[in-house]
XYZ file of N, CA and C in Angstrom:
594
model
N 0.848 -1.196 0.000
C 0.000 0.000 0.000
C 0.878 1.239 0.000
N 1.036 1.856 -1.130
C 1.839 3.059 -1.204
C 3.312 2.781 -0.968
N 4.053 3.804 -0.609
C 5.486 3.630 -0.360
C 5.880 4.435 0.862
N 7.040 4.113 1.394
C 7.568 4.831 2.548
C 8.690 5.761 2.140
N 9.337 6.336 3.148
C 10.393 7.321 2.908
C 11.571 6.746 2.127
N 11.909 5.477 2.363
C 13.043 4.902 1.635
C 12.795 4.953 0.134
N 11.598 4.645 -0.286
C 11.269 4.709 -1.713
C 11.356 6.152 -2.224
N 10.915 7.102 -1.432
C 10.983 8.505 -1.845
C 12.426 8.982 -1.954
N 13.252 8.609 -0.964
C 14.671 8.983 -1.025
C 15.340 8.340 -2.237
N 14.997 7.088 -2.507
C 15.580 6.384 -3.656
C 15.177 7.058 -4.965
N 13.935 7.470 -5.059
C 13.484 8.157 -6.278
C 14.247 9.457 -6.477
N 14.538 10.146 -5.384
C 15.329 11.375 -5.468
C 16.729 11.076 -5.999
N 17.346 9.985 -5.518
C 18.667 9.582 -6.023
C 18.601 9.286 -7.519
N 17.519 8.652 -7.950
C 17.351 8.350 -9.379
C 17.232 9.620 -10.202
N 16.507 10.608 -9.690
C 16.386 11.885 -10.402
C 17.733 12.594 -10.481
N 18.510 12.519 -9.396
C 19.844 13.123 -9.410
C 20.734 12.433 -10.451
N 20.653 11.114 -10.532
C 21.448 10.371 -11.519
C 21.034 10.737 -12.936
N 19.747 10.907 -13.142
C 19.254 11.300 -14.465
C 19.836 12.650 -14.862
N 19.831 13.600 -13.934
C 20.389 14.920 -14.219
C 21.895 14.824 -14.461
N 22.607 14.105 -13.581
C 24.056 13.971 -13.719
C 24.449 13.351 -15.050
N 23.657 12.396 -15.514
C 24.007 11.689 -16.749
C 24.007 12.606 -17.967
N 23.367 13.753 -17.858
C 23.342 14.702 -18.960
C 24.401 15.783 -18.880
N 25.234 15.733 -17.862
C 26.257 16.764 -17.683
C 27.555 16.367 -18.398
N 28.194 17.321 -19.056
C 29.387 16.994 -19.852
C 30.580 16.542 -19.005
N 30.609 16.879 -17.733
C 31.747 16.517 -16.876
C 31.540 15.194 -16.142
N 30.454 14.482 -16.442
C 30.133 13.219 -15.768
C 30.224 12.069 -16.763
N 30.889 11.006 -16.375
C 30.901 9.773 -17.162
C 29.617 9.025 -16.825
N 28.624 9.154 -17.664
C 27.294 8.608 -17.382
C 27.291 7.090 -17.238
N 28.315 6.420 -17.748
C 28.391 4.963 -17.656
C 29.002 4.493 -16.341
N 29.429 5.441 -15.486
C 30.125 5.052 -14.254
C 29.533 5.728 -13.017
N 28.278 6.065 -13.031
C 27.640 6.699 -11.869
C 27.411 5.647 -10.793
N 27.707 6.024 -9.551
C 27.489 5.134 -8.401
C 26.501 5.770 -7.440
N 25.808 4.925 -6.708
C 24.968 5.386 -5.604
C 25.462 4.662 -4.355
N 25.617 5.407 -3.273
C 26.109 4.827 -2.028
C 25.266 5.326 -0.868
N 25.123 4.480 0.123
C 24.442 4.877 1.346
C 24.884 4.020 2.509
N 24.757 4.583 3.686
C 25.083 3.880 4.930
C 23.805 3.714 5.751
N 23.618 2.527 6.321
C 22.503 2.220 7.209
C 21.177 2.407 6.457
N 20.315 3.337 6.893
C 19.035 3.519 6.184
C 19.263 3.971 4.746
N 20.336 4.726 4.531
C 20.621 5.162 3.171
C 21.285 4.055 2.357
N 21.826 3.036 3.025
C 22.268 1.830 2.317
C 21.073 1.082 1.761
N 19.996 1.026 2.529
C 18.736 0.449 2.040
C 18.247 1.268 0.839
N 18.345 2.590 0.996
C 17.921 3.505 -0.068
C 18.740 3.282 -1.344
N 20.051 3.096 -1.200
C 20.905 2.861 -2.374
C 20.481 1.587 -3.097
N 20.145 0.542 -2.347
C 19.696 -0.710 -2.982
C 18.390 -0.509 -3.743
N 17.475 0.251 -3.168
C 16.201 0.519 -3.856
C 16.454 1.377 -5.098
N 17.327 2.383 -4.978
C 17.654 3.218 -6.145
C 18.260 2.369 -7.258
N 19.143 1.435 -6.892
C 19.724 0.540 -7.889
C 18.685 -0.330 -8.559
N 17.677 -0.721 -7.807
C 16.595 -1.532 -8.376
C 15.719 -0.703 -9.321
N 15.560 0.578 -9.022
C 14.659 1.435 -9.800
C 15.296 1.983 -11.073
N 16.608 2.200 -11.052
C 17.250 2.887 -12.174
C 18.491 2.158 -12.663
N 18.560 1.960 -13.963
C 19.745 1.385 -14.580
C 20.866 2.387 -14.756
N 20.660 3.640 -14.321
C 21.697 4.670 -14.440
C 22.898 4.380 -13.554
N 22.691 3.590 -12.479
C 23.766 3.344 -11.528
C 24.582 2.134 -11.952
N 25.840 2.367 -12.288
C 26.733 1.261 -12.643
C 27.180 0.517 -11.398
N 27.229 1.237 -10.263
C 27.657 0.668 -8.987
C 26.634 1.026 -7.915
N 26.168 0.020 -7.213
C 25.212 0.194 -6.126
C 25.932 -0.232 -4.851
N 26.134 0.716 -3.935
C 26.970 0.468 -2.760
C 26.125 0.587 -1.500
N 26.056 -0.513 -0.776
C 25.268 -0.593 0.453
C 26.209 -0.832 1.627
N 26.356 0.169 2.483
C 27.238 0.041 3.643
C 26.395 -0.210 4.892
N 26.513 -1.413 5.431
C 25.864 -1.796 6.685
C 24.367 -1.461 6.705
N 23.667 -1.879 5.668
C 22.228 -1.589 5.609
C 21.382 -2.601 6.365
N 21.936 -3.780 6.662
C 21.315 -4.718 7.586
C 19.865 -5.070 7.315
N 19.056 -5.045 8.377
C 17.648 -5.434 8.310
C 16.901 -4.594 7.278
N 16.201 -5.257 6.392
C 15.421 -4.620 5.326
C 16.321 -3.965 4.282
N 17.614 -4.309 4.332
C 18.576 -3.823 3.349
C 19.248 -4.994 2.670
N 20.564 -5.187 2.950
C 21.302 -6.262 2.282
C 21.361 -7.565 3.080
N 20.862 -7.565 4.317
C 20.943 -8.762 5.168
C 19.752 -9.683 4.944
N 20.046 -10.953 4.714
C 18.987 -11.946 4.586
C 18.172 -11.928 5.884
N 16.864 -12.011 5.797
C 16.000 -11.850 6.973
C 15.884 -13.124 7.797
N 15.740 -14.239 7.119
C 15.517 -15.498 7.837
C 16.778 -15.897 8.608
N 16.640 -16.080 9.914
C 17.759 -16.474 10.756
C 18.682 -15.337 11.146
N 18.306 -14.114 10.811
C 19.153 -12.952 11.077
C 19.263 -12.662 12.571
N 20.464 -12.259 12.990
C 20.675 -11.775 14.357
C 20.386 -10.277 14.409
N 20.210 -9.753 15.611
C 20.046 -8.314 15.783
C 18.671 -7.825 15.383
N 18.647 -6.739 14.637
C 17.389 -6.081 14.268
C 16.535 -6.962 13.384
N 15.248 -6.981 13.693
C 14.276 -7.787 12.953
C 13.180 -6.865 12.408
N 12.271 -7.435 11.637
C 11.188 -6.645 11.045
C 10.354 -5.975 12.137
N 10.095 -6.667 13.229
C 9.316 -6.071 14.323
C 10.001 -4.834 14.884
N 11.324 -4.892 15.018
C 12.063 -3.748 15.562
C 12.011 -2.548 14.631
N 12.312 -2.791 13.371
C 12.461 -1.666 12.438
C 11.117 -1.031 12.092
N 10.072 -1.830 12.012
C 8.758 -1.257 11.678
C 8.096 -0.590 12.886
N 8.556 -0.927 14.087
C 8.052 -0.244 15.285
C 8.708 1.131 15.421
N 10.021 1.192 15.225
C 10.770 2.428 15.428
C 10.698 3.359 14.212
N 10.729 2.774 13.014
C 10.730 3.572 11.780
C 9.617 3.115 10.826
N 8.367 3.144 11.243
C 7.295 2.644 10.370
C 7.162 3.435 9.073
N 7.554 4.696 9.091
C 7.401 5.567 7.927
C 8.431 5.291 6.834
N 9.414 4.424 7.114
C 10.380 4.070 6.077
C 9.796 3.124 5.042
N 8.720 2.415 5.393
C 8.214 1.300 4.579
C 6.717 1.460 4.316
N 6.219 0.660 3.378
C 4.765 0.587 3.204
C 4.173 -0.074 4.454
N 2.925 0.225 4.741
C 2.290 -0.295 5.951
C 2.249 -1.814 5.993
N 2.104 -2.446 4.855
C 1.972 -3.907 4.832
C 3.235 -4.637 5.270
N 4.381 -3.974 5.229
C 5.627 -4.635 5.645
C 5.559 -5.052 7.116
N 4.901 -4.251 7.937
C 4.785 -4.554 9.373
C 3.985 -5.829 9.631
N 3.242 -6.296 8.650
C 2.487 -7.545 8.828
C 3.408 -8.738 9.039
N 4.684 -8.602 8.643
C 5.644 -9.701 8.782
C 6.452 -9.618 10.069
N 6.124 -8.686 10.937
C 6.817 -8.575 12.222
C 6.585 -9.850 13.030
N 7.675 -10.507 13.389
C 7.573 -11.735 14.167
C 7.269 -12.973 13.353
N 7.057 -12.818 12.069
C 6.762 -13.995 11.226
C 7.479 -13.870 9.875
N 8.767 -13.546 9.948
C 9.570 -13.347 8.735
C 9.637 -14.581 7.851
N 9.557 -15.762 8.463
C 9.633 -16.982 7.661
C 8.438 -17.139 6.729
N 7.384 -16.383 6.947
C 6.195 -16.438 6.091
C 6.274 -15.463 4.920
N 7.302 -14.629 4.882
C 7.413 -13.667 3.781
C 7.622 -14.413 2.466
N 6.966 -13.978 1.401
C 7.180 -14.611 0.092
C 8.438 -14.105 -0.607
N 9.264 -13.359 0.103
C 10.481 -12.768 -0.455
C 11.509 -12.682 0.663
N 12.732 -12.368 0.296
C 13.752 -12.013 1.279
C 14.634 -10.958 0.640
N 15.585 -10.425 1.381
C 16.328 -9.252 0.928
C 17.216 -9.499 -0.269
N 17.559 -10.746 -0.551
C 18.367 -10.998 -1.752
C 17.594 -10.656 -3.021
N 16.259 -10.642 -2.951
C 15.464 -10.205 -4.102
C 15.831 -8.761 -4.455
N 15.948 -7.915 -3.429
C 16.275 -6.506 -3.648
C 17.673 -6.351 -4.238
N 18.644 -7.069 -3.693
C 20.009 -7.012 -4.226
C 20.014 -7.455 -5.695
N 19.308 -8.530 -5.986
C 19.308 -9.122 -7.330
C 18.723 -8.188 -8.390
N 17.898 -7.242 -7.997
C 17.293 -6.328 -8.968
C 18.306 -5.401 -9.632
N 19.526 -5.350 -9.121
C 20.568 -4.534 -9.755
C 21.387 -5.308 -10.782
N 21.176 -6.604 -10.891
C 21.915 -7.405 -11.882
C 21.583 -6.924 -13.289
N 22.549 -6.908 -14.193
C 23.918 -7.414 -14.100
C 24.937 -6.366 -13.667
N 24.462 -5.202 -13.187
C 25.382 -4.154 -12.742
C 26.106 -4.582 -11.463
N 27.051 -3.798 -11.004
C 27.863 -4.149 -9.842
C 27.192 -3.681 -8.545
N 27.233 -4.549 -7.540
C 26.756 -4.224 -6.198
C 27.915 -4.458 -5.241
N 28.104 -3.551 -4.303
C 29.155 -3.701 -3.304
C 28.523 -3.552 -1.926
N 28.798 -4.499 -1.048
C 28.240 -4.518 0.304
C 29.386 -4.447 1.297
N 29.270 -3.541 2.253
C 30.257 -3.430 3.313
C 29.628 -3.736 4.656
N 30.383 -4.408 5.530
C 29.883 -4.795 6.847
C 30.968 -4.580 7.893
N 30.543 -4.529 9.164
C 31.468 -4.339 10.274
C 31.234 -5.415 11.326
N 32.330 -5.928 11.869
C 32.284 -7.060 12.799
C 31.402 -6.804 14.018
N 31.481 -5.618 14.590
C 30.738 -5.331 15.817
C 29.293 -4.912 15.560
N 28.919 -4.788 14.317
C 27.561 -4.346 13.980
C 26.616 -5.544 13.918
N 26.404 -6.175 15.063
C 25.537 -7.352 15.124
C 24.084 -6.969 14.833
N 23.699 -5.746 15.149
C 22.335 -5.280 14.869
C 22.042 -5.400 13.372
N 23.035 -5.057 12.533
C 22.888 -5.215 11.079
C 23.173 -6.651 10.643
N 24.061 -7.333 11.363
C 24.453 -8.726 11.146
C 25.268 -8.915 9.866
N 26.607 -8.812 9.981
C 27.465 -8.930 8.796
C 27.395 -10.287 8.109
N 27.126 -11.357 8.866
C 27.003 -12.682 8.244
C 25.739 -12.734 7.395
N 24.635 -12.182 7.908
C 23.383 -12.152 7.143
C 23.536 -11.309 5.882
N 24.368 -10.263 5.939
C 24.624 -9.458 4.740
C 25.377 -10.280 3.695
N 26.368 -11.033 4.126
C 27.087 -11.911 3.196
C 26.131 -12.947 2.593
N 25.271 -13.528 3.431
C 24.306 -14.520 2.932
C 23.323 -13.900 1.937
N 22.995 -12.622 2.132
C 22.169 -11.929 1.149
C 22.859 -11.856 -0.200
N 24.167 -11.589 -0.176
C 24.950 -11.552 -1.417
C 25.005 -12.927 -2.080
N 25.208 -13.960 -1.269
C 25.263 -15.327 -1.800
C 23.931 -15.691 -2.445
N 22.832 -15.403 -1.751
C 21.511 -15.768 -2.262
C 21.144 -14.981 -3.517
N 21.690 -13.758 -3.661
C 21.411 -12.939 -4.854
C 22.251 -13.349 -6.056
N 23.338 -14.072 -5.842
C 24.292 -14.383 -6.910
C 23.697 -15.067 -8.136
N 22.698 -15.952 -8.002
C 22.140 -16.562 -9.216
C 21.600 -15.557 -10.235
N 21.210 -14.368 -9.800
C 20.750 -13.357 -10.767
C 21.889 -12.965 -11.700
N 23.103 -12.872 -11.177
C 24.264 -12.538 -12.020
C 24.675 -13.731 -12.877
N 24.466 -14.910 -12.365
C 24.790 -16.114 -13.129
C 23.931 -16.216 -14.388
N 22.723 -15.655 -14.340
C 21.868 -15.623 -15.530
C 22.502 -14.810 -16.662
N 23.377 -13.876 -16.292
C 24.065 -13.025 -17.268
C 25.481 -13.515 -17.552
N 25.826 -14.713 -17.089
C 27.146 -15.261 -17.324
C 28.180 -14.870 -16.289
N 27.757 -14.224 -15.206
C 28.675 -13.833 -14.145
C 28.688 -14.854 -13.021
N 29.167 -14.423 -11.879
C 29.264 -15.333 -10.737
C 28.631 -14.784 -9.473
N 28.424 -13.458 -9.387
C 27.921 -12.872 -8.151
C 29.054 -12.634 -7.176
N 28.879 -13.064 -5.939
C 29.892 -12.858 -4.904
C 30.824 -14.069 -4.832
N 32.069 -13.827 -4.454
C 32.996 -14.934 -4.222
C 32.506 -15.753 -3.022
N 32.533 -17.058 -3.155
C 32.022 -17.925 -2.100
C 33.122 -18.320 -1.128
N 32.769 -18.316 0.146
C 33.659 -18.771 1.207
C 33.167 -20.118 1.711
N 34.064 -20.917 2.285
C 33.638 -22.178 2.892
C 33.504 -22.031 4.408
N 33.314 -20.783 4.835
C 33.183 -20.442 6.251
C 32.462 -19.110 6.347
N 32.125 -18.701 7.576
C 31.574 -17.365 7.758
C 32.668 -16.331 7.507
N 32.301 -15.156 7.014
C 33.313 -14.122 6.802
C 33.924 -13.663 8.130
N 35.174 -13.242 8.059
C 35.882 -12.725 9.232
C 36.458 -11.358 8.875
N 36.722 -10.514 9.886
C 37.300 -9.198 9.595
C 38.575 -9.330 8.772
N 38.650 -8.495 7.762
C 39.774 -8.544 6.831
C 39.428 -9.212 5.517
N 38.304 -9.928 5.471
C 37.871 -10.526 4.206
C 37.460 -9.430 3.233
N 38.039 -9.459 2.046
C 37.695 -8.528 0.972
C 37.458 -9.384 -0.265
N 36.203 -9.479 -0.665
C 35.813 -10.334 -1.789
C 35.435 -9.433 -2.962
N 36.391 -9.144 -3.807
C 36.178 -8.199 -4.902
C 36.263 -8.839 -6.279
N 36.263 -10.157 -6.347
C 36.445 -10.808 -7.631
C 35.199 -10.900 -8.488
N 34.006 -10.817 -7.891
C 32.770 -11.001 -8.643
C 31.997 -9.714 -8.869
N 30.824 -9.864 -9.452
C 29.962 -8.704 -9.722
C 29.334 -8.151 -8.450
N 29.309 -8.964 -7.398
C 28.920 -8.489 -6.071
C 30.190 -8.469 -5.223
N 30.569 -7.293 -4.758
C 31.708 -7.179 -3.862
C 31.223 -7.196 -2.416
N 32.072 -7.689 -1.540
C 31.735 -7.728 -0.109
C 33.025 -7.571 0.678
N 32.945 -6.802 1.764
C 34.073 -6.768 2.701
C 33.536 -6.707 4.125
N 34.330 -7.253 5.029
C 34.019 -7.211 6.461
C 35.231 -6.623 7.167
N 35.016 -5.531 7.854
C 36.107 -4.893 8.600
C 35.821 -4.989 10.096
N 36.848 -4.770 10.893
C 36.673 -4.662 12.332
C 35.966 -3.343 12.635
N 35.332 -3.273 13.800
C 34.750 -1.995 14.207
C 33.244 -1.998 14.244
N 32.721 -0.788 14.385
C 31.304 -0.586 14.659
C 30.558 -0.048 13.435
N 29.298 0.303 13.670
C 28.355 0.748 12.645
C 28.675 2.176 12.201
N 29.513 2.277 11.186
C 29.897 3.586 10.642
C 30.316 3.405 9.190
N 30.312 4.498 8.468
C 30.919 4.548 7.136
C 32.294 5.182 7.332
N 33.336 4.348 7.297
C 34.675 4.789 7.642
C 35.539 4.952 6.386
N 36.688 5.588 6.577
C 37.631 5.751 5.471
C 37.999 4.396 4.876
N 38.150 3.384 5.725
C 38.468 2.045 5.243
C 37.412 1.526 4.274
N 36.138 1.801 4.593
C 35.062 1.383 3.686
C 35.197 2.081 2.339
N 35.412 3.409 2.369
C 35.592 4.164 1.131
C 36.741 3.598 0.305
N 37.827 3.242 0.977
C 38.984 2.694 0.270
C 38.627 1.386 -0.436
N 37.835 0.543 0.243
C 37.400 -0.712 -0.387
C 36.500 -0.430 -1.590
N 35.584 0.519 -1.462
C 34.668 0.813 -2.572
C 35.428 1.371 -3.770
N 36.351 2.280 -3.511
C 37.144 2.850 -4.604
C 38.010 1.779 -5.264
N 38.597 0.915 -4.448
C 39.416 -0.170 -4.987
C 38.594 -1.099 -5.879
N 37.381 -1.425 -5.434
C 36.514 -2.297 -6.238
C 36.182 -1.637 -7.577
N 35.808 -0.367 -7.538
C 35.439 0.338 -8.767
C 36.629 0.447 -9.717
N 37.809 0.709 -9.192
C 38.996 0.762 -10.059
C 39.278 -0.595 -10.688
N 39.047 -1.662 -9.918
C 39.298 -3.007 -10.445
C 38.309 -3.372 -11.528
N 37.062 -2.972 -11.376
C 36.007 -3.392 -12.307
C 35.607 -2.323 -13.309
N 36.165 -1.120 -13.136
C 35.730 0.016 -13.951
C 36.242 0.019 -15.336
């Protein structure tokens, strides 16, 4: 039923990308959208809405962002829809406490950016966002890139640990030490990924 603030913010990002793509000083084929936390969710929605973004960067967007919902630690649908109900459509709150009944999960949102590049950043101490669930979201979204002949995210035979930087596929992922922030280290990883794939 309608949309929430995240959809409105994402639409604004899409309009900005549309304007930027017409400017002579912008490489329209290399526009990126980035966000941290709620704006990481917004970046994923913007990537789903507009093909203008060559790179969709989600930094610690967690619940209702890049983290798979089923089995997730930390923040759940009940928490986020109670505190920030205006971010989402009203019907999303119907899944509070019953996430396993959802006909979708967050990897659907990540997959909507295929075959373009998606980069996900996580932090070890950010259990509320759950860095393992974010990695699992990337893994579950990877088949969308495989449809285009890609691979998605590099697969690990273990849970990710701080220092893991997986930049070989169309979905990049890194896990750093520390808390819920967009840090210089994150920026360095995003720039490195774009230079490698650009």
